[in-house]
Coordinates of C-alpha atoms in Angstrom, one line a residue:
X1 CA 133.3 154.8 89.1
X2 CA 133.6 152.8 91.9
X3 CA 136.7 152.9 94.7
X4 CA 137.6 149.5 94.1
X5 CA 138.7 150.7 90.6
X6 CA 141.4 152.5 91.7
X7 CA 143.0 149.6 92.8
X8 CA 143.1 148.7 89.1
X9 CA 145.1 151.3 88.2
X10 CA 148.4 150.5 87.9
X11 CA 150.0 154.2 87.3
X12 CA 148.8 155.4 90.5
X13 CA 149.4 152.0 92.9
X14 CA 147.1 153.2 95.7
X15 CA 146.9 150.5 98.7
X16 CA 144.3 150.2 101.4
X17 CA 145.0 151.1 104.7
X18 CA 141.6 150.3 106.4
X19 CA 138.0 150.4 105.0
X20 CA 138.3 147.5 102.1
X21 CA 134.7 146.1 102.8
X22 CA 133.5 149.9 101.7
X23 CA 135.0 149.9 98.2
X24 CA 131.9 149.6 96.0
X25 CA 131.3 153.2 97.3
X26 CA 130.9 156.0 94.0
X27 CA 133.5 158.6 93.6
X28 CA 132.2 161.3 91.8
X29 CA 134.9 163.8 91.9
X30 CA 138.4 164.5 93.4
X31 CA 139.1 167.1 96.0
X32 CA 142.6 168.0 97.2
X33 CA 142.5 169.8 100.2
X34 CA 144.8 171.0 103.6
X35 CA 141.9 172.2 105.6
X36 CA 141.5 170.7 109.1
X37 CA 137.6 170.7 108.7
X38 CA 136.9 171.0 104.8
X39 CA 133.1 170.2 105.3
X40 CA 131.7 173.6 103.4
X41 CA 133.8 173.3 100.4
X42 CA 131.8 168.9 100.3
X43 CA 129.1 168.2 99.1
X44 CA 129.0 164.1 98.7
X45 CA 130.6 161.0 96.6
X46 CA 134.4 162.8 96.4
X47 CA 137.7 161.1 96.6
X48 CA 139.3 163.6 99.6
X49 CA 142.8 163.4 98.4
X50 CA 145.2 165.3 101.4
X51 CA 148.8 166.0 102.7
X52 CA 148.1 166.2 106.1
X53 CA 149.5 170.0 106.0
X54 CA 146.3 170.2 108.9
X55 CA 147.7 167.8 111.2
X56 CA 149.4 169.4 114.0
X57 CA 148.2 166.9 116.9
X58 CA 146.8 163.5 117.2
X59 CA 143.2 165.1 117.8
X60 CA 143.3 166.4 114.7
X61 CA 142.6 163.2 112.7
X62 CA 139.4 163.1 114.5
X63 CA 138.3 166.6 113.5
X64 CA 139.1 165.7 110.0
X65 CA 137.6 162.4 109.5
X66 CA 134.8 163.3 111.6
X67 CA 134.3 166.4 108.9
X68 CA 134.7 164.4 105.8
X69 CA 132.1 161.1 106.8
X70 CA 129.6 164.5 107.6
X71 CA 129.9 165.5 103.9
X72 CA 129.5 162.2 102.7
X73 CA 133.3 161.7 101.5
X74 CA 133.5 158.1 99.3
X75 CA 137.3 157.9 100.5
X76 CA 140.1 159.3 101.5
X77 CA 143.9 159.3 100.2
X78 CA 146.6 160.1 102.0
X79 CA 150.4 160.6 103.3
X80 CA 152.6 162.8 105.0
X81 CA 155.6 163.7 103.4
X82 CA 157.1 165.1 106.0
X83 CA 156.7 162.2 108.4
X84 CA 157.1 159.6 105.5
X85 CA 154.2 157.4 106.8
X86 CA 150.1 157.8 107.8
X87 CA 149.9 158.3 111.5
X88 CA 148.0 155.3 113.2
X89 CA 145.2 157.9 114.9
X90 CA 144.7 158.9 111.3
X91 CA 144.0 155.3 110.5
X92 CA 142.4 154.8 113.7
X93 CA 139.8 157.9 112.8
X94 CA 139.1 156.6 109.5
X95 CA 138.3 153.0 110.8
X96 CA 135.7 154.9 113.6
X97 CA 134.1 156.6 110.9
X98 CA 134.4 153.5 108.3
X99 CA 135.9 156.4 106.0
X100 CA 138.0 153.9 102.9
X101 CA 142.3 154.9 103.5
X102 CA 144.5 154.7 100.8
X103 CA 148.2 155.2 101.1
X104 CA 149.3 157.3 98.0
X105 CA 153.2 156.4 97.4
X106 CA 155.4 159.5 97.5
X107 CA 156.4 159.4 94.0
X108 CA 152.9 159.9 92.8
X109 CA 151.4 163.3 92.5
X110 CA 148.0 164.1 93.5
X111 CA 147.8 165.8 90.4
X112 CA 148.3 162.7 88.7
X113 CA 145.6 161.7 90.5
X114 CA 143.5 163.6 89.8
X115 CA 143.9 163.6 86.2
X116 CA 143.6 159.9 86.0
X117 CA 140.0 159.5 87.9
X118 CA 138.8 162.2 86.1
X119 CA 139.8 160.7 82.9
X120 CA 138.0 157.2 84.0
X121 CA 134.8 159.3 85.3
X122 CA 134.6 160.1 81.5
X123 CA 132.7 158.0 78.7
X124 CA 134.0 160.8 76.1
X125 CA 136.9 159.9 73.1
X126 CA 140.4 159.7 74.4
X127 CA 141.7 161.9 71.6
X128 CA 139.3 164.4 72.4
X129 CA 140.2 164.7 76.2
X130 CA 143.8 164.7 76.2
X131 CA 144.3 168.1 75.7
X132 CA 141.6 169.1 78.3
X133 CA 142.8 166.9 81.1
X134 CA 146.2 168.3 80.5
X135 CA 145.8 171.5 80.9
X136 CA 143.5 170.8 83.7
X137 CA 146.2 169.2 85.5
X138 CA 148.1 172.2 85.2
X139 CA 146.0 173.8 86.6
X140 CA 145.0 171.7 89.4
X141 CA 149.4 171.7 90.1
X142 CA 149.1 175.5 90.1
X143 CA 151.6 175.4 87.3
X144 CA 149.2 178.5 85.5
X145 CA 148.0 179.6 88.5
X146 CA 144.9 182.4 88.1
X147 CA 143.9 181.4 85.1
X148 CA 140.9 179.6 86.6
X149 CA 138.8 177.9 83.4
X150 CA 139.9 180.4 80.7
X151 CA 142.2 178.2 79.4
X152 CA 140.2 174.9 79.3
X153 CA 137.3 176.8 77.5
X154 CA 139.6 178.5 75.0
X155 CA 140.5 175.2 74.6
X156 CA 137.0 173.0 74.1
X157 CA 136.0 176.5 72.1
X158 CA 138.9 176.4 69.8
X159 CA 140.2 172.8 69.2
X160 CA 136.8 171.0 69.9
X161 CA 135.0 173.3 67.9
X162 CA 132.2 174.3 71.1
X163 CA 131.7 177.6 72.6
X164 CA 130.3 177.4 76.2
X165 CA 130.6 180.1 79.0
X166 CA 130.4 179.4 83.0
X167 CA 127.9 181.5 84.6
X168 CA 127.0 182.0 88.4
X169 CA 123.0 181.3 89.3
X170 CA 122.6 185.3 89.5
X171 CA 124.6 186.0 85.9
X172 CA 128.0 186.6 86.6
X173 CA 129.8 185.5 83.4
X174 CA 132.9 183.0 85.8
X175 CA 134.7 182.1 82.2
X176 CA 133.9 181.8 78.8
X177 CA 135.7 180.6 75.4
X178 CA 134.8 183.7 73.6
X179 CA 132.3 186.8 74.6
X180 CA 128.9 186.0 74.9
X181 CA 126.7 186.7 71.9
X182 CA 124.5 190.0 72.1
X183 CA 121.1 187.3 71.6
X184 CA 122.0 185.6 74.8
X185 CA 121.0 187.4 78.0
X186 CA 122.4 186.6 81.3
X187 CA 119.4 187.3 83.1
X188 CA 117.6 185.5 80.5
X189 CA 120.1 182.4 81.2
X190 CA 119.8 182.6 85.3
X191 CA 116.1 182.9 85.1
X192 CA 115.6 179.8 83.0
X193 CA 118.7 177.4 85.1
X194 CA 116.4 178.5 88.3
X195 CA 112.9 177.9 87.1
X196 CA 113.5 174.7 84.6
X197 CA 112.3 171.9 86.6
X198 CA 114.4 169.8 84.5
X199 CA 118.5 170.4 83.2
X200 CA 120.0 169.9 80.5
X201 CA 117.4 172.4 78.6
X202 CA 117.6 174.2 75.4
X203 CA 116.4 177.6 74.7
X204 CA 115.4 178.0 71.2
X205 CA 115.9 182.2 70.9
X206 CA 119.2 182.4 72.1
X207 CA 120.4 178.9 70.6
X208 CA 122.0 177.5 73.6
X209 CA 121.7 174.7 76.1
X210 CA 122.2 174.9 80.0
X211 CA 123.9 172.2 82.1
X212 CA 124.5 172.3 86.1
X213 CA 127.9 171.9 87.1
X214 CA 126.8 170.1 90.3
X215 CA 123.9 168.4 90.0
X216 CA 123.6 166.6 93.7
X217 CA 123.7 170.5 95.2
X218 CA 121.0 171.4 98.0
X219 CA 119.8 174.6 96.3
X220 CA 120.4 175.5 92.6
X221 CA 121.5 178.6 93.8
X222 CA 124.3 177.0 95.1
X223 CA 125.5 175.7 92.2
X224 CA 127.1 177.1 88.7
X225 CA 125.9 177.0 85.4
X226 CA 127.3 176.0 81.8
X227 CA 126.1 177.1 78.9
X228 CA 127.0 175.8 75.1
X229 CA 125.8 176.7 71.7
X230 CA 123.9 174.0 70.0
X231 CA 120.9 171.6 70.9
X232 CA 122.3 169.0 73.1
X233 CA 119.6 166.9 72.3
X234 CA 121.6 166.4 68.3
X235 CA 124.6 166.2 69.6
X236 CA 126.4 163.2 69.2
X237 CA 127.8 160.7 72.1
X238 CA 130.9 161.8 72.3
X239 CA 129.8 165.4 72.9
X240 CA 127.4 164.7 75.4
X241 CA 130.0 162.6 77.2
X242 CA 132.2 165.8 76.8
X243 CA 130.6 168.0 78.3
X244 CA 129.6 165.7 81.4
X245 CA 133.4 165.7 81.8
X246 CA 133.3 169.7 81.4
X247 CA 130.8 170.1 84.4
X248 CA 133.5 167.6 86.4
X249 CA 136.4 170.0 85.7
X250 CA 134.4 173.2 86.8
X251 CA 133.2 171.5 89.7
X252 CA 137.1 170.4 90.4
X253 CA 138.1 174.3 89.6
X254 CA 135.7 175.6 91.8
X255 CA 136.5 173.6 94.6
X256 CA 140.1 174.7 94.2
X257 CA 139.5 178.2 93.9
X258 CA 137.6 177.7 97.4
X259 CA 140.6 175.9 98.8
X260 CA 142.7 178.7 97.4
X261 CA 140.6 181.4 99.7
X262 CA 141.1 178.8 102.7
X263 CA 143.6 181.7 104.4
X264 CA 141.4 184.5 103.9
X265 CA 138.4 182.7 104.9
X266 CA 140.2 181.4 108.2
X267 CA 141.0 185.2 108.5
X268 CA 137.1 186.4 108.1
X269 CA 136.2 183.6 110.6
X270 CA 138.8 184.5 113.2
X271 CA 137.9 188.3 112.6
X272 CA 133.9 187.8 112.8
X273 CA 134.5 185.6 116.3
X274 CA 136.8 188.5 117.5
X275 CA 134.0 191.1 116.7
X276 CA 131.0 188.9 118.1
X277 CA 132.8 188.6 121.7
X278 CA 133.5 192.1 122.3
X279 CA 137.5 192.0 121.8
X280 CA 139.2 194.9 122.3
X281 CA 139.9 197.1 119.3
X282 CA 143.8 196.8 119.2
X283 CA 142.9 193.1 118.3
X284 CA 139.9 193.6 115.7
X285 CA 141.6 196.3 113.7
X286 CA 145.2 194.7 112.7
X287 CA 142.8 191.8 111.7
X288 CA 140.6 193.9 109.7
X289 CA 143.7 195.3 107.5
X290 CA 145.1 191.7 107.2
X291 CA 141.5 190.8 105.6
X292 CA 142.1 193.7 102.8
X293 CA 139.6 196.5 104.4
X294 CA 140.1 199.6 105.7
X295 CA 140.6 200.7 109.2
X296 CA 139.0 203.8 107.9
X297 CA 136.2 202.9 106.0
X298 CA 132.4 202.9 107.2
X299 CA 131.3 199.3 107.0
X300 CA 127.6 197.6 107.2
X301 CA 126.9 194.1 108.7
X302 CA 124.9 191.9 106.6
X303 CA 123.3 188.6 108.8
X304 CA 121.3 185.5 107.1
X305 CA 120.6 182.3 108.1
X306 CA 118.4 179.9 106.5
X307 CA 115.8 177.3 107.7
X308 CA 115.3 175.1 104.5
X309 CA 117.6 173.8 101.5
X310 CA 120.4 176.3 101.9
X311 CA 123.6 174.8 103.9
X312 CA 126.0 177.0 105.8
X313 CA 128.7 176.8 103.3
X314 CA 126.1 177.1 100.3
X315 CA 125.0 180.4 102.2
X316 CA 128.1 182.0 103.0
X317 CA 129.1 181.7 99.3
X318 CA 125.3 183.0 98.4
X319 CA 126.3 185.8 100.6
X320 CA 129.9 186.6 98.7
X321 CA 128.0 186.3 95.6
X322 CA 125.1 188.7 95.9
X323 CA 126.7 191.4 98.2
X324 CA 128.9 194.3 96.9
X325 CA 132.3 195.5 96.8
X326 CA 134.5 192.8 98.9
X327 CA 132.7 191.9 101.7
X328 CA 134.4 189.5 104.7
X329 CA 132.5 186.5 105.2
X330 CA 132.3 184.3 108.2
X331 CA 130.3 181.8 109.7
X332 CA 128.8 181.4 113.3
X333 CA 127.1 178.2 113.7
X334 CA 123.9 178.4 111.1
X335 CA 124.3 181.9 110.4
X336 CA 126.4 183.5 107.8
X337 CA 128.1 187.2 108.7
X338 CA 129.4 189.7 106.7
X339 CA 131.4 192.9 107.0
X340 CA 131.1 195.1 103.8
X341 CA 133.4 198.3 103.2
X342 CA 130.2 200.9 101.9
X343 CA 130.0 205.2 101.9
X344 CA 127.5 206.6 103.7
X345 CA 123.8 207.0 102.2
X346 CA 124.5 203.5 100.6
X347 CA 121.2 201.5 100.6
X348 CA 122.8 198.0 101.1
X349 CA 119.3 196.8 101.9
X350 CA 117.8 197.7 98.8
X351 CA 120.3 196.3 97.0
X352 CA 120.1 192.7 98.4
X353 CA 116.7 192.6 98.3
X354 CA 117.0 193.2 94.4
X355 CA 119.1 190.7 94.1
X356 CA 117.3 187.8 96.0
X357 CA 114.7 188.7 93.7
X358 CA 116.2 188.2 91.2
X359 CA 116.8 184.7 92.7
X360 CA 113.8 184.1 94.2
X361 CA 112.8 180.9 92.3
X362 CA 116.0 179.4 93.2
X363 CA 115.4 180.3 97.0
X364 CA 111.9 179.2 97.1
X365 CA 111.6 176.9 100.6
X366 CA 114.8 177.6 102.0
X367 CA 113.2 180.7 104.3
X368 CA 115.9 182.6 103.5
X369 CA 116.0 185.4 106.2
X370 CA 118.5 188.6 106.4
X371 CA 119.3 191.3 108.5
X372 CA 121.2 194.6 107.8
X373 CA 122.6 196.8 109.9
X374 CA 123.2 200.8 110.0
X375 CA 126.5 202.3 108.5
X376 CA 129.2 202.6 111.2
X377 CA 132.3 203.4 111.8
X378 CA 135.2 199.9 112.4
X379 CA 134.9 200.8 116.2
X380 CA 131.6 200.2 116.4
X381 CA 131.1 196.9 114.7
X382 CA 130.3 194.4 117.3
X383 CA 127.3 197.2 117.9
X384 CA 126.4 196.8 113.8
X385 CA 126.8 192.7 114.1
X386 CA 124.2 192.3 117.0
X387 CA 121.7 195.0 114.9
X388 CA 121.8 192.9 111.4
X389 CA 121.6 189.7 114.0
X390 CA 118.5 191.2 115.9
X391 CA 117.0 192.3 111.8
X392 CA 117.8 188.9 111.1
X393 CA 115.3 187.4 113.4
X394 CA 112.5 190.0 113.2
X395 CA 112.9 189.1 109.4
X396 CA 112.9 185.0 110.2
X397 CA 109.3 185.8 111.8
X398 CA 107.8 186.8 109.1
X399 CA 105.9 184.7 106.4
X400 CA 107.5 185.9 103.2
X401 CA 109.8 183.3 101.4
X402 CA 112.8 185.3 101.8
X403 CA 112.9 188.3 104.0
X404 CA 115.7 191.5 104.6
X405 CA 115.1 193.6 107.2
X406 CA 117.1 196.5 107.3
X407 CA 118.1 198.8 110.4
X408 CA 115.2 201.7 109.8
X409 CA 112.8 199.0 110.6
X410 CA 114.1 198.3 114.4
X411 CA 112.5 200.4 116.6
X412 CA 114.6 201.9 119.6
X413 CA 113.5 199.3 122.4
X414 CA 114.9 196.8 119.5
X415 CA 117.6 198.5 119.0
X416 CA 118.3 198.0 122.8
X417 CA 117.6 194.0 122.8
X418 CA 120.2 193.8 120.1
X419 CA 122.9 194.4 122.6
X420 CA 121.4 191.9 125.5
X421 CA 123.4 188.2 125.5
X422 CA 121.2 184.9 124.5
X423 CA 121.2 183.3 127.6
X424 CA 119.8 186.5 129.4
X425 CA 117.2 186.9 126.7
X426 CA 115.9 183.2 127.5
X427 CA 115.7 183.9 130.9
X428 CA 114.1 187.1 131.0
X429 CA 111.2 185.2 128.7
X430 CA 111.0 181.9 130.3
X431 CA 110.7 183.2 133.7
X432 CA 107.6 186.2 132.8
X433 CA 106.0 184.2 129.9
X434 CA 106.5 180.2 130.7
X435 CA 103.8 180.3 133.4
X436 CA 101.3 181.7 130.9
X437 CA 102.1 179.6 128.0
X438 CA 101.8 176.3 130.8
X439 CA 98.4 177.5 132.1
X440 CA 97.4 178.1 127.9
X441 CA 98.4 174.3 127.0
X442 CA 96.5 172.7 129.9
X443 CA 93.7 175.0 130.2
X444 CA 93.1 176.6 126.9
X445 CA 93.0 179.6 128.7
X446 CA 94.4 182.2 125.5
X447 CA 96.3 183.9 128.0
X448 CA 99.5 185.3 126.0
X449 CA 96.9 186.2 123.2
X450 CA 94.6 188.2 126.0
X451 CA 98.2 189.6 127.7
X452 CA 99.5 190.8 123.7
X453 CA 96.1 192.3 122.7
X454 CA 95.5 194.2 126.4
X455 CA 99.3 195.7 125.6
X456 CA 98.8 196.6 122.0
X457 CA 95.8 198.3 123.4
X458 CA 97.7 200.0 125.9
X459 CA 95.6 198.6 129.2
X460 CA 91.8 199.3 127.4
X461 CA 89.5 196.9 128.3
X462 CA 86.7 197.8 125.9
X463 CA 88.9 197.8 123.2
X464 CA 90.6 194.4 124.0
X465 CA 87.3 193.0 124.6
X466 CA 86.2 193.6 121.4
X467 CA 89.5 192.9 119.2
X468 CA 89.0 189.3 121.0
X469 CA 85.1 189.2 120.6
X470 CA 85.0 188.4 124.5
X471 CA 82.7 190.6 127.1
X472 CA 84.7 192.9 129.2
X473 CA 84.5 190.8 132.7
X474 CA 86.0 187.6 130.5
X475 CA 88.7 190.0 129.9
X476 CA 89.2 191.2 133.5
X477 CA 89.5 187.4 134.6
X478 CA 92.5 186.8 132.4
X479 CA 94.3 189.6 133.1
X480 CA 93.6 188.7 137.4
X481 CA 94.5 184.9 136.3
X482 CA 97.8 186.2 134.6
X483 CA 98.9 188.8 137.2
X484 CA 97.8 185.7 139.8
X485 CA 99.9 183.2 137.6
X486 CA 103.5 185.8 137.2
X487 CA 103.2 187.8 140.7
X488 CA 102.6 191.0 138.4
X489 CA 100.5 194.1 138.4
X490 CA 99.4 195.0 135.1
X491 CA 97.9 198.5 136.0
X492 CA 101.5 199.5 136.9
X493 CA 103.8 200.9 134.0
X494 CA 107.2 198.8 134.8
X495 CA 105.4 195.5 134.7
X496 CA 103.7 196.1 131.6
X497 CA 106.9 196.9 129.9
X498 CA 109.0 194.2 131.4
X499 CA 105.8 191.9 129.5
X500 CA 106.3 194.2 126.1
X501 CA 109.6 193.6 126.3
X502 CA 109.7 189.4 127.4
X503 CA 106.7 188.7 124.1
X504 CA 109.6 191.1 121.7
X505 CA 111.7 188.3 122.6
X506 CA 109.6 185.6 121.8

């Protein structure tokens, strides 16, 4: 549906505030959310429906707007019960961004709301989605609050006479209207929603058909799964249309259950930006306990980032899905960072790497790349972040499709760079290996090659020579060019390790 439709609904008399040349945009969903930047939790088309709980200062709008016309938000509807009107910089944000503004009258619940786009988003028989949308509007009012999609697949199971299950891209069974049968495998399931090129598909053995929730997602592995009995293929119209609107609801549900994690998160943000910047321990421990761990507990940092199809958001929730126990998630720019509660001996490592596999065709082009750190104690955890962040990008160096690195494979002098800020690291480099790299583009010279090779070969000129297939005086000229080009003696021991050091930093 279009936003212009909404105007053509009489129950919920919406009214535009700015943006009416922009209402042939498609709404594809509804989101209600209270978060000053929402962004991770979007992913394109929705209506943003909001309170303005996140407004605290003029400013704010700006943040907000700015956040939602990033996502691609359709529209936004709004008002603030509080101050019984939309505040004109909200209005003003919205017109800067040309982000559609509807006033929502106080008398009309965004529940209502949602329940009434969602039934207009649907081609399927009234009769047959009364039920569902009412209890989905319970559920999106809180009124059963925790029992997530249960309910609304008891229901479709029961009354509609079709059994599907929600499953995550790795297995995890989310919700289901009865137990899965003992001939359908979750593996089987994830393996087949990761590798089909093309969804809806049926598999013949276990008698099912898989549907994405979400469609329009970056990476599948970002997205859920749901899984009926039957060949969609015979069904009828009005089951097909059903199910459409069942892939709506989840999506809805599992954008609510991330808005309903909007505290904690805010608390694993605020405690993974305390950790990075060295704060004291009197404020990373209270903040620890108010995130569920345990002051006591021996943790492990877990750092990914991702250079493909994977977004931020889409990784941090890859990250909470794959990694054990109850780990603390957070974000620091492009890279996700995690804090997980473990005993000692545990091979976190090994266990991620199993999992990506498991994943892998799912991941393929995203360049997936993730460190791990050593076990340690909660005093020692900025130490453990800047290890799994060092792993992190010896693993983003390599070639393989999706890399972990775990601690045992940092050497000591790795070990040491972990702990040394950004901007010194760039310094060091630029000012040892930038003269080099100049000379090499205009000259063709090969001198970082010659300099890495004569290292690696710990000062022997024969054996560079011949690792290069150069004679031994060709050899002897670049090294006299280089030590000519940085000021540097390479037959003494310090400048050959500040060189080792600046091309481990490269």
């Amino acid at each position: 549906m279009r936003l212009s439709s909404l105007l053509a609904m009489p129950e919920l008399r919406l009214e535009v505030v700015t943006g009416g040349d922009d209402l042939d945009r498609v709404v594809r969903w509804v989101v209600t959310t209270d978060l000053l930047d929402p962004g991770r939790y979007l992913s394109g088309r929705e209506l943003v429906l909001t309170g303005l709980v996140w407004r605290n200062e003029p400013a704010d709008s700006e943040v907000f707007v700015r956040a939602l016309a990033k996502a691609g938000v359709s529209g936004l509807a709004a008002w603030d019960l509080r101050a019984g009107e939309i505040p004109a910089d909200l209005v003003e944000a919205c017109r800067r961004h040309r982000m559609p503004l509807f006033r929502v009258p106080e008398e009309v619940a965004f529940a209502t709301i949602t329940e009434t786009v969602v039934r207009h988003l649907s081609t399927a028989r009234a009769s047959d989605l009364t039920a569902v949308l009412d209890r989905h509007r319970q559920l999106v009012a809180g009124v059963t609050e925790g029992a997530g999609l249960g309910p609304v697949l008891e229901l479709v199971g029961g009354d509609l006479g079709m059994r599907c299950w929600v499953l995550t891209p790795a297995g995890r069974v989310v919700a289901g209207s009865h137990p899965l049968p003992a001939r359908v495998d979750p593996a089987s399931l994830a393996r087949v929603f990761l590798t089909t090129p093309r969804l809806p598909h049926r598999l013949p053995a276990a008698d099912v058909s898989i549907f994405p929730v979400a469609p329009d997602t970056t990476s599948r592995v970002a997205d859920w799964m749901i899984v009926c009995e039957g060949d969609w293929e015979e069904w009828p119209a009005e089951r097909r249309a059903l199910t459409a609107e069942l892939a709506a609801i989840v999506a809805l549900e599992r954008a609510r259950l991330d808005d309903r994690l909007s505290v904690e998160g805010r608390l694993a943000q605020e405690l993974i930006r305390l950790v990075v910047s060295a704060a004291a321990a009197d404020e990373i421990l209270p903040r620890l306990e108010l995130t569920g761990l345990d002051v006591r507990a021996t943790f492990v940092t877990v750092a990914a980032a991702a250079r493909g199809t994977l977004r931020p958001g889409e990784l941090r929730g890859l990250l909470r899905e794959i990694l054990p126990e109850r780990p603390v998630v957070g974000l620091l720019d492009e890279e996700a960072i995690a804090l997980i509660p473990v005993e000692r001996g545990h091979d976190i490592a090994g266990e991620i790497h199993e999992a990506l596999l498991a994943l892998a065709p799912g991941l393929a082009g995203s360049g997936l790349a993730v460190g791990v750190s050593d076990i340690v104690e909660a005093g020692e955890l900025r130490g453990a972040v800047e290890e799994a962040r060092y792993a992190r990008r010896l693993a983003a160096g390599r070639t393989d499709p999706v890399c972990v690195v775990g601690h045992d494979e940092l050497a000591t002098h790795v070990l040491l760079l972990a702990s040394v800020p950004d901007d010194v690291r760039h310094m060091f480099r630029v000012r040892l290996l930038d003269p080099l790299r100049t000379y090499d583009e205009v000259h063709k010279a090969d001198l970082i090659r010659t300099l890495e090779t004569f290292l690696q070969n710990s000062g022997s000129w024969t054996r560079c020579a011949e690792q290069l297939h150069l004679h031994v005086n060709s050899v002897r000229y670049r090294i006299q060019r280089i030590e000519e080009l940085t000021g540097r003696n390479l037959s003494r021991l310090e400048d050959r390790v500040d060189f080792f050091l600046a091309l481990r930093l490269g």
